[in-house]
Short mmCIF file of C-alpha atoms in Angstrom, two decimals:
data_model
loop_
_atom_site.label_atom_id
_atom_site.label_comp_id
_atom_site.label_asym_id
_atom_site.label_seq_id
_atom_site.Cartn_x
_atom_site.Cartn_y
_atom_site.Cartn_z
CA UNK I 1 22.64 113.90 -75.98
CA UNK I 2 24.20 116.77 -74.39
CA UNK I 3 27.34 117.26 -74.33
CA UNK I 4 29.33 118.06 -70.56
CA UNK I 5 31.10 120.90 -70.77
CA UNK I 6 35.00 119.71 -69.55
CA UNK I 7 37.11 122.10 -68.07
CA UNK I 8 40.75 120.06 -66.48
CA UNK I 9 44.07 121.17 -66.10
CA UNK I 10 47.13 120.81 -63.09
CA UNK I 11 46.12 122.11 -59.18
CA UNK I 12 49.04 124.60 -60.31
CA UNK I 13 51.29 125.63 -62.47
CA UNK I 14 55.20 124.44 -61.52
CA UNK I 15 56.29 124.71 -65.24
CA UNK I 16 55.97 125.49 -68.65
CA UNK I 17 56.75 122.06 -69.52
CA UNK I 18 54.64 120.49 -66.57
CA UNK I 19 52.03 122.87 -68.28
CA UNK I 20 52.18 122.25 -72.32
CA UNK I 21 53.18 118.83 -71.36
CA UNK I 22 49.44 118.61 -69.42
CA UNK I 23 47.93 120.53 -71.51
CA UNK I 24 48.78 118.48 -74.75
CA UNK I 25 47.77 115.08 -73.65
CA UNK I 26 44.22 116.82 -71.95
CA UNK I 27 43.77 117.88 -75.43
CA UNK I 28 43.71 113.89 -76.65
CA UNK I 29 41.10 113.13 -74.32
CA UNK I 30 39.21 115.62 -75.65
CA UNK I 31 39.39 118.40 -72.84
CA UNK I 32 38.81 122.32 -74.88
CA UNK I 33 39.78 124.58 -71.51
CA UNK I 34 43.01 123.80 -69.62
CA UNK I 35 42.54 124.98 -65.66
CA UNK I 36 45.61 126.11 -63.40
CA UNK I 37 46.17 128.28 -60.60
CA UNK I 38 49.02 131.09 -60.85
CA UNK I 39 48.26 132.10 -57.68
CA UNK I 40 47.02 129.21 -54.33
CA UNK I 41 45.30 130.45 -51.41
CA UNK I 42 46.58 128.15 -49.20
CA UNK I 43 45.26 127.18 -45.04
CA UNK I 44 49.39 128.01 -43.87
CA UNK I 45 51.68 129.98 -44.65
CA UNK I 46 55.26 128.36 -46.31
CA UNK I 47 53.48 126.37 -48.55
CA UNK I 48 53.29 126.51 -52.25
CA UNK I 49 51.61 129.67 -53.70
CA UNK I 50 52.54 129.94 -57.41
CA UNK I 51 54.38 130.48 -59.26
CA UNK I 52 52.38 133.70 -59.99
CA UNK I 53 52.12 135.69 -63.67
CA UNK I 54 54.53 134.06 -64.80
CA UNK I 55 52.97 130.78 -64.88
CA UNK I 56 50.70 133.27 -67.10
CA UNK I 57 52.76 133.09 -70.04
CA UNK I 58 53.05 129.25 -70.39
CA UNK I 59 48.98 128.84 -70.43
CA UNK I 60 48.80 131.76 -73.78
CA UNK I 61 51.45 129.02 -75.27
CA UNK I 62 49.13 126.81 -74.34
CA UNK I 63 46.63 129.43 -76.52
CA UNK I 64 48.77 129.85 -79.18
CA UNK I 65 50.10 126.37 -79.53
CA UNK I 66 47.86 124.20 -79.12
CA UNK I 67 43.89 126.65 -79.88
CA UNK I 68 43.05 126.17 -75.91
CA UNK I 69 41.61 128.00 -74.17
CA UNK I 70 42.84 129.14 -70.72
CA UNK I 71 41.09 129.77 -67.02
CA UNK I 72 42.45 130.12 -63.65
CA UNK I 73 41.58 131.75 -60.26
CA UNK I 74 41.66 135.49 -59.27
CA UNK I 75 41.06 136.01 -55.70
CA UNK I 76 41.95 139.95 -55.50
CA UNK I 77 42.05 142.82 -58.39
CA UNK I 78 45.71 142.52 -59.19
CA UNK I 79 45.26 139.28 -60.08
CA UNK I 80 41.81 140.32 -62.51
CA UNK I 81 43.69 142.24 -63.95
CA UNK I 82 47.01 140.29 -65.05
CA UNK I 83 44.29 138.18 -66.44
CA UNK I 84 42.81 139.94 -68.45
CA UNK I 85 45.71 141.00 -69.39
CA UNK I 86 47.28 137.99 -70.30
CA UNK I 87 44.24 137.30 -72.53
CA UNK I 88 42.26 134.25 -70.24
CA UNK I 89 39.19 133.30 -71.98
CA UNK I 90 37.55 131.87 -69.36
CA UNK I 91 38.00 132.64 -64.60
CA UNK I 92 36.71 131.99 -61.48
CA UNK I 93 36.79 132.87 -58.25
CA UNK I 94 37.50 130.55 -55.01
CA UNK I 95 34.98 129.62 -52.17
CA UNK I 96 37.82 131.36 -49.98
CA UNK I 97 36.70 134.83 -51.52
CA UNK I 98 33.03 134.51 -53.03
CA UNK I 99 32.72 133.41 -48.65
CA UNK I 100 33.94 137.60 -48.45
CA UNK I 101 31.75 140.44 -50.12
CA UNK I 102 34.42 143.09 -49.61
CA UNK I 103 36.77 141.06 -51.90
CA UNK I 104 33.93 139.61 -54.52
CA UNK I 105 32.84 143.48 -54.77
CA UNK I 106 36.55 144.69 -56.07
CA UNK I 107 36.96 142.21 -58.09
CA UNK I 108 32.85 143.24 -60.12
CA UNK I 109 34.46 146.57 -59.79
CA UNK I 110 37.27 144.91 -61.36
CA UNK I 111 35.41 143.46 -64.06
CA UNK I 112 33.21 145.97 -65.45
CA UNK I 113 33.22 146.23 -68.48
CA UNK I 114 34.70 142.79 -69.36
CA UNK I 115 32.37 140.17 -71.10
CA UNK I 116 35.32 136.69 -70.12
CA UNK I 117 33.25 134.30 -68.82
CA UNK I 118 33.35 134.02 -64.71
CA UNK I 119 32.57 131.24 -63.00
CA UNK I 120 31.81 131.45 -58.95
CA UNK I 121 32.61 127.93 -56.59
CA UNK I 122 30.57 127.85 -53.51
CA UNK I 123 31.57 129.31 -50.57
CA UNK I 124 33.31 127.38 -47.92
CA UNK I 125 30.53 126.94 -45.61
CA UNK I 126 26.53 125.99 -46.68
CA UNK I 127 25.34 129.38 -47.45
CA UNK I 128 23.41 129.84 -50.77
CA UNK I 129 22.49 133.25 -50.14
CA UNK I 130 26.72 134.16 -49.41
CA UNK I 131 26.46 132.45 -52.67
CA UNK I 132 24.82 134.05 -54.76
CA UNK I 133 25.34 137.38 -53.22
CA UNK I 134 28.26 137.25 -55.34
CA UNK I 135 26.99 136.53 -57.92
CA UNK I 136 24.41 139.67 -57.43
CA UNK I 137 27.62 141.62 -57.33
CA UNK I 138 29.42 140.26 -60.76
CA UNK I 139 26.51 140.75 -62.70
CA UNK I 140 25.54 144.76 -61.17
CA UNK I 141 28.53 145.21 -62.45
CA UNK I 142 27.24 144.30 -66.36
CA UNK I 143 28.60 140.63 -66.19
CA UNK I 144 26.19 138.29 -68.29
CA UNK I 145 28.61 134.76 -68.69
CA UNK I 146 28.45 133.29 -64.61
CA UNK I 147 28.32 130.49 -64.02
CA UNK I 148 28.48 127.90 -60.92
CA UNK I 149 31.16 125.97 -59.21
CA UNK I 150 30.13 123.47 -56.38
CA UNK I 151 33.39 122.09 -54.74
CA UNK I 152 31.97 121.05 -51.68
CA UNK I 153 32.06 122.29 -48.25
CA UNK I 154 34.45 123.23 -44.88
CA UNK I 155 33.01 121.29 -42.46
CA UNK I 156 34.43 119.37 -38.85
CA UNK I 157 35.46 115.99 -37.80
CA UNK I 158 36.62 112.70 -40.51
CA UNK I 159 33.57 112.50 -43.52
CA UNK I 160 35.07 110.10 -46.77
CA UNK I 161 35.03 112.89 -48.93
CA UNK I 162 37.45 116.11 -48.61
CA UNK I 163 34.31 118.33 -48.76
CA UNK I 164 31.17 117.46 -48.29
CA UNK I 165 28.58 116.92 -51.03
CA UNK I 166 24.91 119.28 -49.84
CA UNK I 167 24.06 118.72 -53.44
CA UNK I 168 20.62 120.16 -52.32
CA UNK I 169 22.32 123.48 -51.77
CA UNK I 170 23.74 123.76 -55.57
CA UNK I 171 20.48 121.98 -57.29
CA UNK I 172 18.50 124.97 -54.75
CA UNK I 173 20.97 127.88 -57.14
CA UNK I 174 19.13 125.39 -60.51
CA UNK I 175 16.02 125.87 -58.99
CA UNK I 176 16.01 129.12 -58.28
CA UNK I 177 18.43 130.38 -61.55
CA UNK I 178 17.63 127.75 -64.19
CA UNK I 179 19.20 129.07 -66.40
CA UNK I 180 22.36 129.03 -65.01
CA UNK I 181 26.06 127.20 -66.36
CA UNK I 182 26.82 124.54 -62.99
CA UNK I 183 29.43 122.89 -62.68
CA UNK I 184 31.29 120.45 -60.17
CA UNK I 185 34.64 119.50 -59.26
CA UNK I 186 35.11 116.56 -58.38
CA UNK I 187 38.15 116.92 -57.29
CA UNK I 188 37.83 119.60 -54.52
CA UNK I 189 34.97 117.01 -53.04
CA UNK I 190 36.39 114.23 -52.78
CA UNK I 191 40.05 115.14 -51.92
CA UNK I 192 41.36 111.45 -53.78
CA UNK I 193 40.77 110.82 -56.95
CA UNK I 194 39.55 107.13 -56.41
CA UNK I 195 37.07 109.06 -55.94
CA UNK I 196 36.48 111.69 -58.95
CA UNK I 197 34.57 108.96 -60.87
CA UNK I 198 31.61 108.28 -58.76
CA UNK I 199 31.24 111.43 -57.94
CA UNK I 200 31.39 113.27 -61.92
CA UNK I 201 28.80 110.30 -62.24
CA UNK I 202 26.78 111.57 -59.43
CA UNK I 203 26.51 115.50 -60.79
CA UNK I 204 25.80 114.55 -64.11
CA UNK I 205 23.01 112.95 -63.29
CA UNK I 206 21.60 115.23 -60.77
CA UNK I 207 21.80 116.91 -64.27
CA UNK I 208 24.83 119.69 -63.84
CA UNK I 209 26.12 120.90 -67.15
CA UNK I 210 29.77 120.16 -66.98
CA UNK I 211 32.99 119.13 -64.41
CA UNK I 212 36.11 120.94 -63.21
CA UNK I 213 38.56 117.91 -62.48
CA UNK I 214 42.42 118.88 -61.02
CA UNK I 215 44.81 116.68 -63.88
CA UNK I 216 48.78 116.84 -63.83
CA UNK I 217 50.60 114.69 -65.83
CA UNK I 218 53.59 113.23 -62.93
CA UNK I 219 50.24 114.01 -59.88
CA UNK I 220 52.72 112.09 -58.04
CA UNK I 221 55.15 114.45 -58.00
CA UNK I 222 52.60 117.76 -58.25
CA UNK I 223 52.83 120.79 -55.50
CA UNK I 224 49.57 121.56 -54.01
CA UNK I 225 46.89 118.57 -53.91
CA UNK I 226 48.56 116.12 -55.42
CA UNK I 227 46.02 112.77 -54.36
CA UNK I 228 43.38 114.65 -56.21
CA UNK I 229 44.51 115.00 -59.42
CA UNK I 230 44.52 113.10 -61.77
CA UNK I 231 47.07 112.30 -65.66
CA UNK I 232 45.27 113.34 -68.26
CA UNK I 233 44.60 109.18 -69.14
CA UNK I 234 42.94 108.24 -65.93
CA UNK I 235 41.18 111.60 -66.68
CA UNK I 236 40.71 110.02 -70.69
CA UNK I 237 39.07 106.92 -69.54
CA UNK I 238 36.28 108.81 -66.36
CA UNK I 239 35.35 111.19 -69.18
CA UNK I 240 34.47 107.51 -71.19
CA UNK I 241 33.04 105.28 -68.44
CA UNK I 242 30.34 108.69 -67.33
CA UNK I 243 27.10 107.98 -68.14
CA UNK I 244 25.23 111.33 -70.07
CA UNK I 245 21.73 111.04 -69.56
CA UNK I 246 19.30 113.00 -71.56
CA UNK I 247 17.21 115.59 -69.02
CA UNK I 248 13.20 115.34 -70.80
CA UNK I 249 12.67 112.19 -73.69
CA UNK I 250 9.64 113.16 -75.98
CA UNK I 251 8.51 109.09 -75.64
CA UNK I 252 4.93 108.80 -74.92
CA UNK I 253 4.93 105.98 -72.67
CA UNK I 254 7.79 107.63 -71.02
CA UNK I 255 5.28 111.07 -69.87
CA UNK I 256 2.74 109.29 -69.41
CA UNK I 257 4.17 106.55 -66.61
CA UNK I 258 6.80 109.42 -65.30
CA UNK I 259 3.43 112.19 -65.25
CA UNK I 260 1.88 109.32 -62.43
CA UNK I 261 3.90 108.71 -60.96
CA UNK I 262 4.92 112.21 -60.33
CA UNK I 263 0.55 112.43 -59.17
CA UNK I 264 1.52 110.27 -56.64
CA UNK I 265 3.91 111.76 -55.47
CA UNK I 266 2.27 114.77 -55.38
CA UNK I 267 -0.64 112.87 -53.35
CA UNK I 268 1.83 111.38 -50.94
CA UNK I 269 3.15 115.00 -50.46
CA UNK I 270 -0.38 116.02 -48.87
CA UNK I 271 -0.44 113.84 -46.19
CA UNK I 272 2.65 114.51 -45.62
CA UNK I 273 1.59 118.48 -44.98
CA UNK I 274 -1.24 116.96 -43.12
CA UNK I 275 0.48 114.35 -41.42
CA UNK I 276 3.49 117.26 -40.35
CA UNK I 277 0.65 119.39 -38.52
CA UNK I 278 -1.64 117.44 -36.64
CA UNK I 279 2.24 116.91 -35.19
CA UNK I 280 2.87 120.54 -34.57
CA UNK I 281 -0.31 121.09 -32.86
CA UNK I 282 0.35 118.31 -30.38
CA UNK I 283 3.74 119.31 -29.93
CA UNK I 284 1.47 122.87 -29.31
CA UNK I 285 -0.35 121.05 -26.28
CA UNK I 286 2.84 119.55 -24.69
CA UNK I 287 4.96 122.87 -24.80
CA UNK I 288 1.42 124.82 -23.00
CA UNK I 289 0.95 121.61 -20.87
CA UNK I 290 4.50 121.76 -20.38
CA UNK I 291 3.90 125.37 -19.15
CA UNK I 292 1.49 125.40 -16.85
CA UNK I 293 3.02 122.58 -14.84
CA UNK I 294 6.55 124.26 -15.25
CA UNK I 295 8.23 121.95 -17.15
CA UNK I 296 11.15 122.44 -18.74
CA UNK I 297 10.68 122.29 -22.92
CA UNK I 298 13.89 119.17 -23.71
CA UNK I 299 14.15 116.57 -21.97
CA UNK I 300 16.88 114.34 -23.57
CA UNK I 301 15.98 111.05 -23.00
CA UNK I 302 12.50 112.10 -24.49
CA UNK I 303 14.58 112.47 -27.05
CA UNK I 304 16.10 109.17 -27.23
CA UNK I 305 13.78 106.82 -26.91
CA UNK I 306 12.05 108.07 -30.12
CA UNK I 307 15.22 107.95 -32.63
CA UNK I 308 15.37 104.86 -31.22
CA UNK I 309 12.28 103.46 -32.27
CA UNK I 310 12.50 105.68 -35.46
CA UNK I 311 15.85 103.84 -37.03
CA UNK I 312 14.56 101.12 -35.70
CA UNK I 313 11.39 101.08 -37.22
CA UNK I 314 12.60 102.67 -40.49
CA UNK I 315 15.16 100.05 -40.62
CA UNK I 316 12.02 97.80 -41.26
CA UNK I 317 11.09 99.57 -43.37
CA UNK I 318 14.48 99.93 -45.72
CA UNK I 319 15.28 103.35 -44.63
CA UNK I 320 18.35 105.23 -44.16
CA UNK I 321 19.30 105.65 -40.24
CA UNK I 322 21.17 108.67 -41.31
CA UNK I 323 17.99 110.08 -43.31
CA UNK I 324 15.80 109.80 -40.68
CA UNK I 325 18.22 111.44 -38.27
CA UNK I 326 17.68 114.28 -40.66
CA UNK I 327 14.56 114.85 -41.32
CA UNK I 328 13.10 113.76 -37.79
CA UNK I 329 15.91 116.83 -35.73
CA UNK I 330 14.75 119.15 -37.94
CA UNK I 331 10.72 118.48 -37.42
CA UNK I 332 12.16 117.77 -32.90
CA UNK I 333 13.95 121.28 -33.71
CA UNK I 334 10.60 122.29 -35.17
CA UNK I 335 8.84 121.41 -31.83
CA UNK I 336 11.19 122.79 -29.56
CA UNK I 337 11.18 126.31 -31.40
CA UNK I 338 7.26 125.88 -31.20
CA UNK I 339 7.11 125.22 -27.17
CA UNK I 340 10.01 128.30 -27.36
CA UNK I 341 7.48 130.02 -28.37
CA UNK I 342 4.39 129.61 -26.49
CA UNK I 343 7.02 129.47 -22.79
CA UNK I 344 7.67 133.47 -23.56
CA UNK I 345 4.01 134.22 -24.78
#
């Protein structure tokens, strides 16, 4: 059975005692890599922005006395130089930095010639190419030990989680780079400690290689992100409850059954493609007819009617409204795009 990589520690290094006591408890829970923010980029000024370089010596003590590996976030060249000088075992790059190609290039240049492992968080916005671009800059600088951290994506409006997971994006990264180390950050996705278990389990079920979790010896008094941090004991309970599944099985009966089911899926997928092609052909005919009669492409009342019927029939078949809306919005947009092209020919 595969063993997930577990990286854990406080959002921010706040004091030597806080770091050391948290690290001791985490080591007892089986954690091998301590994480802590030394420099904290915050959305608003006048917030706690980290203790700065002073905290590096606190982490060195953990490395020296407890034998744990230590890691921190770097956001600029100065951070890189100081972290390397302090003997960090691993670095990660935050979501805001990943979204900035200028900053990424400077960090890549500063890391040239090193072989330190570097994990890259997804950018704040759901942009796979921007995420890959950050990895490519590091790779071009000669770094080989790279991985990604999925921490969810910012969204406007109220959602259950702090950052929406949009699992299809890290899945796309894994599709393109099957050997890439994939770590989930359930703390930043959830925003609340009560959701960390379910996010962690979902990541394991999707084949992620590990977790990076915020853990504080006393989360209630944490100077940053208090609501999403868990105690080392709570983290130990979360890890104990995780069901770790195998990526594949050599069981003959399983392979025969799964191959049969996948074959059925392939047939259904082919049918879906034929239906979509037929639907688009009808949309083209509608576009031509609208053009001939000088009618606008979009008729909101018609879209509302379609969606209402889809929800009604979909519910009868046990299909979720959110899923149906995503599918039919994509189909509707494709129809609009095709009709727009026809109008402009």
